[in-house]
Amino acid sequence: MRLKALVPALATALAAAVAVTLAPTAAAGPEQAPTAPAAAPAGAAAPATFTHPGVVVSRPQLDFVRAKVQAGAQPWKAAYDQMAASPYASLTRAPKPRAIVECGSSSNPNYGCTDERQDAVAAYTQALAWYITRDDRHARKAIEIMDAWSAVIKDHTNSNAPLQTGWAGSSWPRAAEIIKHTYTGGWANSGRFATMLRTVYLPEIINGAATKNGNWELIMTEAALGIAVHLEDRAAYDKAVKTYLGRVPAYIYLSTDGATPKPPPNSSIDTRDEIVKYWQGQSTFADGLSQETCRDFGHTGWGLAAAVHTAETSRIQGADLYPQVSERLRHALGFHTKYENGTAIPSWLCGGTVKPGLGRVTEVGFNALSGRMGISMTNTQIYTEGHRPSGTDNYFVSWETLTHAGNPN
């Protein structure tokens, strides 16, 4: 054991008591659960039989959306119209595949990074358009985009390779699931696409990124779980779930964690000073605070979105992770939307200054926690409904008002 870890138990207990006393008790606002959620089994295993389509959206959810759009009901019709008018839904879109996608920090250099992310979003967009309209042209365009990349790509390189792989790898399996399991016109190269996911994407993301900012590992884990579903790879599914259940508690703080947030698993970050530095210098902790809150709300939004997407996929697969993470997710969504909605930033939080811009990332979480689980989420509701339709961030969050607003399935 390292010397720095030999802290007397009494000092640890005292520090925890002081932190609980000093930290604000209502920082997350009125996002209160009616009852404590039942705990799901720790390390939920892959299902015996996978559900398809089953990555972020399920067939019952898609059927609900299709019926709402056909009926002209809101907000789904406006959300569909927004999607249909986007370049991603264009039937003349030409994919831009590359053998090697090279992405440095902040995508600099950018050799295929934007093209790959946006083609993956386009494939998912076309798949959704196919399901809702039953226009074969959209299914064929989704197949064209996926085939173009599976015929060419060999690797991701440079420092942002894991994150880039996670971004694109989150959208690809959503598209592939819808096309493979609902389109009856055939997809001759579906096996080649699956091989691409297995050999090019999964190895880059399955082992996580313990010492990076948390949005990296959460996005990578979302992609790994989605790919595991599409491949019906139980070992990869189980590994992604294990990574997820370790990372979410290290990304979102609850006062029950003690004086300091939980350290990221498989990292050397474990002393208070190291944790404070990792949490962007924030030394006062309150329910719902994120490891990246004091970096900016934009990266935090990505981390929260990926955390919710992963839980959503697990629920569709019958091994629901929401009960294990719902307390953290509801507090985190409430905490950040409270300040996005205009509440003054207190002096204890990030030195009294934050960088807002959470993004339109709350729709899936709000629907799951408030709509299906019955948790009161006033701040999140105001923010979510005020940012409809949610559109796409051009990375990996796409059309979630369309797919998840008020969706009971």
Short mmCIF file of C-alpha atoms in Angstrom, two decimals:
data_model
loop_
_atom_site.label_atom_id
_atom_site.label_comp_id
_atom_site.label_asym_id
_atom_site.label_seq_id
_atom_site.Cartn_x
_atom_site.Cartn_y
_atom_site.Cartn_z
CA MET A 1 0.00 0.00 0.00
CA ARG A 2 1.30 3.47 -0.83
CA LEU A 3 2.13 5.76 2.09
CA LYS A 4 -0.32 8.41 0.94
CA ALA A 5 -3.16 5.91 1.31
CA LEU A 6 -2.43 5.30 5.02
CA VAL A 7 -4.86 7.88 6.34
CA PRO A 8 -6.18 7.32 9.86
CA ALA A 9 -9.79 6.22 9.94
CA LEU A 10 -10.74 8.95 12.39
CA ALA A 11 -9.46 11.69 10.06
CA THR A 12 -11.38 10.21 7.17
CA ALA A 13 -14.61 10.12 9.15
CA LEU A 14 -14.10 13.69 10.35
CA ALA A 15 -13.45 14.92 6.83
CA ALA A 16 -16.62 13.24 5.62
CA ALA A 17 -18.66 14.86 8.38
CA VAL A 18 -17.23 18.28 7.63
CA ALA A 19 -17.87 17.94 3.91
CA VAL A 20 -21.48 16.93 4.43
CA THR A 21 -21.96 19.83 6.80
CA LEU A 22 -20.39 22.42 4.50
CA ALA A 23 -21.68 21.28 1.14
CA PRO A 24 -24.96 22.86 -0.02
CA THR A 25 -27.89 20.56 0.68
CA ALA A 26 -30.23 21.76 -2.06
CA ALA A 27 -27.85 22.44 -4.92
CA ALA A 28 -29.69 20.17 -7.33
CA GLY A 29 -33.05 21.83 -6.87
CA PRO A 30 -36.40 20.06 -6.51
CA GLU A 31 -35.52 16.91 -8.48
CA GLN A 32 -36.82 14.52 -5.86
CA ALA A 33 -37.59 10.83 -6.24
CA PRO A 34 -40.88 9.63 -4.72
CA THR A 35 -39.18 6.48 -3.44
CA ALA A 36 -35.71 5.02 -3.58
CA PRO A 37 -35.35 2.90 -6.74
CA ALA A 38 -34.91 -0.80 -6.35
CA ALA A 39 -31.36 -1.91 -6.88
CA ALA A 40 -30.69 -4.10 -9.89
CA PRO A 41 -28.13 -6.91 -9.59
CA ALA A 42 -24.58 -5.53 -9.58
CA GLY A 43 -22.72 -6.14 -12.83
CA ALA A 44 -25.85 -7.08 -14.75
CA ALA A 45 -24.93 -9.70 -17.32
CA ALA A 46 -25.74 -9.72 -21.01
CA PRO A 47 -29.20 -11.07 -21.82
CA ALA A 48 -29.63 -14.69 -22.83
CA THR A 49 -31.37 -13.43 -25.95
CA PHE A 50 -30.63 -9.99 -27.38
CA THR A 51 -33.48 -7.70 -28.40
CA HIS A 52 -33.32 -6.14 -31.89
CA PRO A 53 -33.49 -3.34 -32.79
CA GLY A 54 -32.12 -2.58 -29.38
CA VAL A 55 -29.55 0.21 -29.26
CA VAL A 56 -31.02 3.34 -27.61
CA VAL A 57 -34.29 2.82 -29.52
CA SER A 58 -36.50 -0.27 -29.62
CA ARG A 59 -39.19 -1.40 -32.04
CA PRO A 60 -42.04 -0.42 -29.65
CA GLN A 61 -40.47 3.03 -29.27
CA LEU A 62 -40.13 3.38 -33.04
CA ASP A 63 -43.74 2.28 -33.54
CA PHE A 64 -44.89 4.89 -31.04
CA VAL A 65 -42.93 7.61 -32.87
CA ARG A 66 -44.20 6.53 -36.28
CA ALA A 67 -47.80 6.67 -35.13
CA LYS A 68 -47.34 10.13 -33.61
CA VAL A 69 -45.70 11.54 -36.73
CA GLN A 70 -48.35 10.07 -39.02
CA ALA A 71 -51.02 11.62 -36.81
CA GLY A 72 -49.30 15.02 -36.97
CA ALA A 73 -48.99 15.07 -33.18
CA GLN A 74 -46.56 17.42 -31.43
CA PRO A 75 -43.73 17.60 -30.56
CA TRP A 76 -42.98 14.56 -32.72
CA LYS A 77 -44.13 16.02 -36.03
CA ALA A 78 -42.00 19.15 -35.60
CA ALA A 79 -39.06 16.99 -34.57
CA TYR A 80 -39.49 14.77 -37.62
CA ASP A 81 -39.77 17.79 -39.93
CA GLN A 82 -36.55 19.17 -38.44
CA MET A 83 -34.79 15.87 -39.10
CA ALA A 84 -36.21 15.50 -42.60
CA ALA A 85 -35.03 19.00 -43.54
CA SER A 86 -31.48 18.35 -42.36
CA PRO A 87 -28.60 17.44 -44.71
CA TYR A 88 -28.40 14.10 -42.92
CA ALA A 89 -31.75 13.03 -44.39
CA SER A 90 -30.86 14.04 -47.96
CA LEU A 91 -31.23 11.24 -50.50
CA THR A 92 -28.37 12.74 -52.50
CA ARG A 93 -25.87 12.65 -49.63
CA ALA A 94 -22.55 11.10 -50.67
CA PRO A 95 -20.52 9.31 -47.98
CA LYS A 96 -16.84 10.20 -47.53
CA PRO A 97 -15.08 7.11 -46.19
CA ARG A 98 -11.36 6.91 -45.37
CA ALA A 99 -9.07 4.00 -44.69
CA ILE A 100 -7.36 5.84 -41.82
CA VAL A 101 -9.23 8.43 -39.77
CA GLU A 102 -6.68 10.62 -38.00
CA CYS A 103 -7.89 12.86 -35.20
CA GLY A 104 -5.66 14.87 -32.91
CA SER A 105 -6.69 16.86 -29.85
CA SER A 106 -9.86 18.84 -30.58
CA SER A 107 -9.88 17.02 -33.94
CA ASN A 108 -6.71 18.79 -35.06
CA PRO A 109 -5.58 17.37 -37.41
CA ASN A 110 -8.95 16.45 -38.84
CA TYR A 111 -8.44 13.80 -41.49
CA GLY A 112 -11.87 12.26 -41.86
CA CYS A 113 -13.01 12.96 -38.28
CA THR A 114 -15.97 15.19 -39.15
CA ASP A 115 -16.82 13.09 -42.21
CA GLU A 116 -16.95 9.88 -40.19
CA ARG A 117 -19.01 11.29 -37.33
CA GLN A 118 -21.47 12.94 -39.66
CA ASP A 119 -21.80 9.94 -41.97
CA ALA A 120 -22.60 7.82 -38.91
CA VAL A 121 -25.25 10.33 -37.85
CA ALA A 122 -26.56 10.34 -41.42
CA ALA A 123 -26.87 6.55 -41.50
CA TYR A 124 -28.90 6.67 -38.28
CA THR A 125 -31.00 9.55 -39.62
CA GLN A 126 -31.76 7.67 -42.82
CA ALA A 127 -32.66 4.57 -40.81
CA LEU A 128 -35.12 6.55 -38.70
CA ALA A 129 -36.59 8.16 -41.82
CA TRP A 130 -37.02 4.70 -43.36
CA TYR A 131 -38.84 3.35 -40.32
CA ILE A 132 -41.18 6.30 -40.01
CA THR A 133 -41.99 6.73 -43.73
CA ARG A 134 -41.36 3.21 -45.09
CA ASP A 135 -39.69 4.90 -48.06
CA ASP A 136 -37.16 2.32 -49.28
CA ARG A 137 -34.90 5.05 -50.58
CA HIS A 138 -33.96 6.02 -47.04
CA ALA A 139 -33.10 2.43 -46.12
CA ARG A 140 -30.98 2.08 -49.24
CA LYS A 141 -29.19 5.36 -48.47
CA ALA A 142 -28.42 4.17 -44.93
CA ILE A 143 -27.02 0.96 -46.42
CA GLU A 144 -24.99 2.92 -48.97
CA ILE A 145 -23.35 4.97 -46.22
CA MET A 146 -22.62 1.99 -43.99
CA ASP A 147 -21.31 -0.08 -46.91
CA ALA A 148 -19.02 2.75 -48.05
CA TRP A 149 -17.28 2.86 -44.67
CA SER A 150 -17.16 -0.89 -44.05
CA ALA A 151 -15.43 -1.34 -47.42
CA VAL A 152 -12.66 1.13 -46.62
CA ILE A 153 -11.88 1.96 -42.98
CA LYS A 154 -8.98 0.17 -41.30
CA ASP A 155 -8.00 2.26 -38.27
CA HIS A 156 -8.25 5.41 -36.14
CA THR A 157 -5.02 7.17 -35.22
CA ASN A 158 -3.60 10.10 -33.20
CA SER A 159 -4.52 11.25 -29.70
CA ASN A 160 -8.29 11.56 -30.13
CA ALA A 161 -8.66 8.12 -31.72
CA PRO A 162 -10.51 6.53 -28.74
CA LEU A 163 -12.99 9.38 -28.43
CA GLN A 164 -13.50 9.64 -32.19
CA THR A 165 -14.16 5.90 -32.32
CA GLY A 166 -16.66 6.32 -29.49
CA TRP A 167 -18.50 9.16 -31.20
CA ALA A 168 -18.93 7.37 -34.51
CA GLY A 169 -19.26 3.98 -32.84
CA SER A 170 -22.28 5.21 -30.88
CA SER A 171 -24.27 6.08 -34.01
CA TRP A 172 -23.28 3.19 -36.31
CA PRO A 173 -24.97 0.38 -34.37
CA ARG A 174 -28.17 2.39 -33.93
CA ALA A 175 -28.43 2.64 -37.71
CA ALA A 176 -27.40 -0.96 -38.30
CA GLU A 177 -29.89 -2.31 -35.78
CA ILE A 178 -32.85 -0.60 -37.45
CA ILE A 179 -31.86 -1.58 -40.98
CA LYS A 180 -30.82 -5.16 -40.30
CA HIS A 181 -33.82 -5.98 -38.15
CA THR A 182 -36.67 -4.02 -39.78
CA TYR A 183 -35.83 -3.50 -43.46
CA THR A 184 -36.99 -6.42 -45.60
CA GLY A 185 -35.25 -5.29 -48.78
CA GLY A 186 -32.01 -7.00 -47.86
CA TRP A 187 -28.53 -5.84 -46.84
CA ALA A 188 -25.94 -7.97 -48.58
CA ASN A 189 -22.94 -6.47 -46.77
CA SER A 190 -24.33 -6.53 -43.24
CA GLY A 191 -21.71 -9.11 -42.27
CA ARG A 192 -18.90 -6.89 -43.53
CA PHE A 193 -20.28 -4.00 -41.50
CA ALA A 194 -20.37 -6.21 -38.40
CA THR A 195 -16.76 -7.19 -39.03
CA MET A 196 -15.85 -3.51 -39.24
CA LEU A 197 -17.44 -2.89 -35.84
CA ARG A 198 -15.66 -5.89 -34.35
CA THR A 199 -12.18 -5.29 -35.75
CA VAL A 200 -11.88 -1.52 -36.22
CA TYR A 201 -14.11 -0.03 -33.51
CA LEU A 202 -14.46 -2.40 -30.56
CA PRO A 203 -10.73 -2.90 -29.83
CA GLU A 204 -10.21 0.89 -29.64
CA ILE A 205 -12.91 1.46 -27.02
CA ILE A 206 -13.53 -1.70 -25.02
CA ASN A 207 -10.74 -1.09 -22.48
CA GLY A 208 -11.92 2.41 -21.55
CA ALA A 209 -9.87 5.51 -20.75
CA ALA A 210 -9.52 5.65 -16.98
CA THR A 211 -7.42 8.80 -16.61
CA LYS A 212 -9.15 10.93 -19.25
CA ASN A 213 -12.01 13.28 -18.48
CA GLY A 214 -15.05 11.16 -17.82
CA ASN A 215 -17.00 11.96 -20.98
CA TRP A 216 -14.38 9.97 -22.94
CA GLU A 217 -14.94 6.69 -21.14
CA LEU A 218 -18.71 7.11 -20.97
CA ILE A 219 -18.95 7.76 -24.73
CA MET A 220 -16.59 4.87 -25.47
CA THR A 221 -18.64 2.61 -23.20
CA GLU A 222 -21.89 3.62 -24.87
CA ALA A 223 -20.38 2.69 -28.23
CA ALA A 224 -18.99 -0.59 -26.89
CA LEU A 225 -22.35 -1.63 -25.45
CA GLY A 226 -24.20 -0.75 -28.66
CA ILE A 227 -21.68 -2.66 -30.77
CA ALA A 228 -21.90 -5.63 -28.38
CA VAL A 229 -25.68 -5.71 -28.86
CA HIS A 230 -25.40 -5.62 -32.63
CA LEU A 231 -22.73 -8.35 -32.62
CA GLU A 232 -24.50 -10.31 -29.87
CA ASP A 233 -21.15 -10.36 -28.09
CA ARG A 234 -21.86 -11.23 -24.46
CA ALA A 235 -18.28 -10.86 -23.26
CA ALA A 236 -18.01 -7.35 -24.70
CA TYR A 237 -21.43 -6.48 -23.26
CA ASP A 238 -20.43 -7.61 -19.77
CA LYS A 239 -17.13 -5.74 -19.93
CA ALA A 240 -18.88 -2.54 -21.02
CA VAL A 241 -21.36 -2.84 -18.16
CA LYS A 242 -18.55 -3.33 -15.64
CA THR A 243 -16.75 -0.23 -16.95
CA TYR A 244 -20.00 1.75 -16.85
CA LEU A 245 -20.86 0.82 -13.27
CA GLY A 246 -17.41 1.96 -12.18
CA ARG A 247 -17.30 5.18 -14.19
CA VAL A 248 -20.76 6.67 -13.47
CA PRO A 249 -20.10 6.93 -9.69
CA ALA A 250 -16.72 8.49 -10.50
CA TYR A 251 -18.36 11.06 -12.80
CA ILE A 252 -21.39 12.18 -10.76
CA TYR A 253 -21.07 12.93 -7.05
CA LEU A 254 -23.59 12.06 -4.35
CA SER A 255 -23.16 13.08 -0.73
CA THR A 256 -23.41 9.43 0.24
CA ASP A 257 -20.00 8.96 -1.43
CA GLY A 258 -18.36 10.71 1.51
CA ALA A 259 -16.02 13.68 1.68
CA THR A 260 -14.78 13.34 -1.90
CA PRO A 261 -16.03 11.78 -5.12
CA LYS A 262 -15.18 8.23 -5.99
CA PRO A 263 -11.95 7.88 -7.98
CA PRO A 264 -12.10 6.48 -11.50
CA PRO A 265 -11.41 2.73 -11.41
CA ASN A 266 -8.10 1.49 -12.79
CA SER A 267 -6.43 4.84 -12.29
CA SER A 268 -3.84 6.19 -9.86
CA ILE A 269 -6.12 9.11 -8.90
CA ASP A 270 -6.98 8.38 -5.29
CA THR A 271 -5.91 11.11 -2.84
CA ARG A 272 -8.07 14.14 -2.07
CA ASP A 273 -5.62 16.50 -3.78
CA GLU A 274 -5.53 14.32 -6.88
CA ILE A 275 -9.32 14.06 -6.98
CA VAL A 276 -9.79 17.82 -6.56
CA LYS A 277 -7.35 18.43 -9.41
CA TYR A 278 -9.17 15.85 -11.55
CA TRP A 279 -12.47 17.60 -10.75
CA GLN A 280 -11.13 20.82 -12.31
CA GLY A 281 -10.08 22.30 -8.96
CA GLN A 282 -13.53 22.02 -7.37
CA SER A 283 -13.16 21.26 -3.65
CA THR A 284 -16.75 21.60 -2.44
CA PHE A 285 -19.01 18.79 -3.58
CA ALA A 286 -22.79 18.63 -3.82
CA ASP A 287 -25.30 16.13 -5.16
CA GLY A 288 -25.25 16.09 -8.97
CA LEU A 289 -21.90 17.81 -9.45
CA SER A 290 -19.96 16.26 -12.31
CA GLN A 291 -16.24 15.69 -12.73
CA GLU A 292 -16.39 18.11 -15.70
CA THR A 293 -18.85 20.70 -14.35
CA CYS A 294 -16.09 23.23 -13.74
CA ARG A 295 -14.51 22.47 -17.10
CA ASP A 296 -17.68 23.38 -18.99
CA PHE A 297 -21.27 22.24 -19.24
CA GLY A 298 -20.82 21.13 -22.86
CA HIS A 299 -18.45 18.25 -22.11
CA THR A 300 -20.53 17.46 -19.04
CA GLY A 301 -23.60 17.18 -21.27
CA TRP A 302 -21.80 14.67 -23.47
CA GLY A 303 -20.92 12.57 -20.43
CA LEU A 304 -24.49 12.64 -19.13
CA ALA A 305 -25.92 11.84 -22.56
CA ALA A 306 -23.66 8.81 -22.93
CA ALA A 307 -24.51 7.64 -19.41
CA VAL A 308 -28.21 7.82 -20.19
CA HIS A 309 -27.88 6.18 -23.62
CA THR A 310 -26.08 3.23 -22.07
CA ALA A 311 -28.78 2.80 -19.44
CA GLU A 312 -31.46 3.06 -22.12
CA THR A 313 -29.88 0.29 -24.18
CA SER A 314 -29.54 -1.90 -21.09
CA ARG A 315 -33.23 -1.44 -20.30
CA ILE A 316 -34.21 -2.49 -23.83
CA GLN A 317 -32.01 -5.57 -23.42
CA GLY A 318 -33.80 -6.54 -20.22
CA ALA A 319 -30.87 -5.96 -17.84
CA ASP A 320 -31.94 -2.51 -16.64
CA LEU A 321 -29.12 -0.38 -15.22
CA TYR A 322 -31.32 2.63 -14.45
CA PRO A 323 -32.03 1.54 -10.85
CA GLN A 324 -28.31 1.58 -10.12
CA VAL A 325 -27.65 5.01 -11.61
CA SER A 326 -30.97 6.89 -11.43
CA GLU A 327 -30.09 8.82 -8.25
CA ARG A 328 -26.91 10.15 -9.82
CA LEU A 329 -28.54 10.89 -13.16
CA ARG A 330 -31.54 12.75 -11.72
CA HIS A 331 -29.34 14.89 -9.50
CA ALA A 332 -26.87 15.62 -12.29
CA LEU A 333 -29.57 16.59 -14.76
CA GLY A 334 -31.31 18.73 -12.14
CA PHE A 335 -28.10 20.36 -10.96
CA HIS A 336 -26.97 21.50 -14.41
CA THR A 337 -30.37 22.45 -15.83
CA LYS A 338 -31.00 24.57 -12.73
CA TYR A 339 -28.13 26.85 -13.70
CA GLU A 340 -28.94 26.65 -17.41
CA ASN A 341 -32.42 27.88 -16.48
CA GLY A 342 -31.00 31.03 -14.92
CA THR A 343 -30.28 30.35 -11.26
CA ALA A 344 -27.34 32.49 -10.08
CA ILE A 345 -24.04 30.64 -9.77
CA PRO A 346 -23.00 30.41 -6.10
CA SER A 347 -19.49 31.40 -5.10
CA TRP A 348 -18.60 27.88 -3.96
CA LEU A 349 -19.22 26.45 -7.44
CA CYS A 350 -16.31 26.76 -9.88
CA GLY A 351 -15.22 30.00 -8.24
CA GLY A 352 -18.59 31.58 -9.02
CA THR A 353 -18.27 31.20 -12.81
CA VAL A 354 -19.31 28.36 -15.09
CA LYS A 355 -19.30 27.85 -18.85
CA PRO A 356 -22.91 27.03 -19.76
CA GLY A 357 -24.03 25.20 -22.86
CA LEU A 358 -25.25 21.83 -21.64
CA GLY A 359 -26.66 21.04 -25.05
CA ARG A 360 -29.90 19.34 -25.95
CA VAL A 361 -28.95 16.16 -24.16
CA THR A 362 -31.71 15.76 -21.57
CA GLU A 363 -34.61 14.28 -23.54
CA VAL A 364 -33.82 10.57 -23.08
CA GLY A 365 -32.98 10.93 -19.41
CA PHE A 366 -36.03 13.06 -18.67
CA ASN A 367 -38.30 10.55 -20.39
CA ALA A 368 -36.75 7.60 -18.58
CA LEU A 369 -36.57 9.08 -15.09
CA SER A 370 -39.63 11.32 -15.03
CA GLY A 371 -41.85 9.70 -17.61
CA ARG A 372 -41.31 6.03 -16.88
CA MET A 373 -39.98 6.06 -13.30
CA GLY A 374 -42.18 8.86 -11.98
CA ILE A 375 -39.39 11.02 -10.55
CA SER A 376 -40.20 14.73 -10.16
CA MET A 377 -37.68 16.69 -12.26
CA THR A 378 -38.84 20.31 -12.40
CA ASN A 379 -35.59 21.90 -13.55
CA THR A 380 -34.96 19.22 -16.16
CA GLN A 381 -38.52 19.46 -17.45
CA ILE A 382 -38.29 23.23 -17.92
CA TYR A 383 -35.00 22.88 -19.75
CA THR A 384 -36.03 19.91 -21.90
CA GLU A 385 -39.37 21.29 -23.03
CA GLY A 386 -37.79 24.69 -23.67
CA HIS A 387 -35.23 23.18 -26.06
CA ARG A 388 -37.51 21.15 -28.32
CA PRO A 389 -37.06 19.86 -30.91
CA SER A 390 -33.62 18.74 -29.84
CA GLY A 391 -31.97 18.15 -33.23
CA THR A 392 -28.43 16.78 -33.40
CA ASP A 393 -25.08 17.90 -32.01
CA ASN A 394 -23.35 16.46 -35.12
CA TYR A 395 -21.36 14.10 -32.90
CA PHE A 396 -23.50 11.35 -31.35
CA VAL A 397 -26.67 12.92 -29.90
CA SER A 398 -29.39 12.93 -32.55
CA TRP A 399 -33.15 13.53 -32.86
CA GLU A 400 -34.05 12.65 -29.28
CA THR A 401 -37.22 14.70 -29.09
CA LEU A 402 -38.42 12.57 -32.00
CA THR A 403 -37.40 9.25 -30.50
CA HIS A 404 -37.95 9.75 -26.78
CA ALA A 405 -40.25 12.67 -25.94
CA GLY A 406 -43.13 11.24 -23.94
CA ASN A 407 -42.31 7.73 -25.16
CA PRO A 408 -43.79 5.24 -22.69
CA ASN A 409 -42.10 2.18 -24.21
#
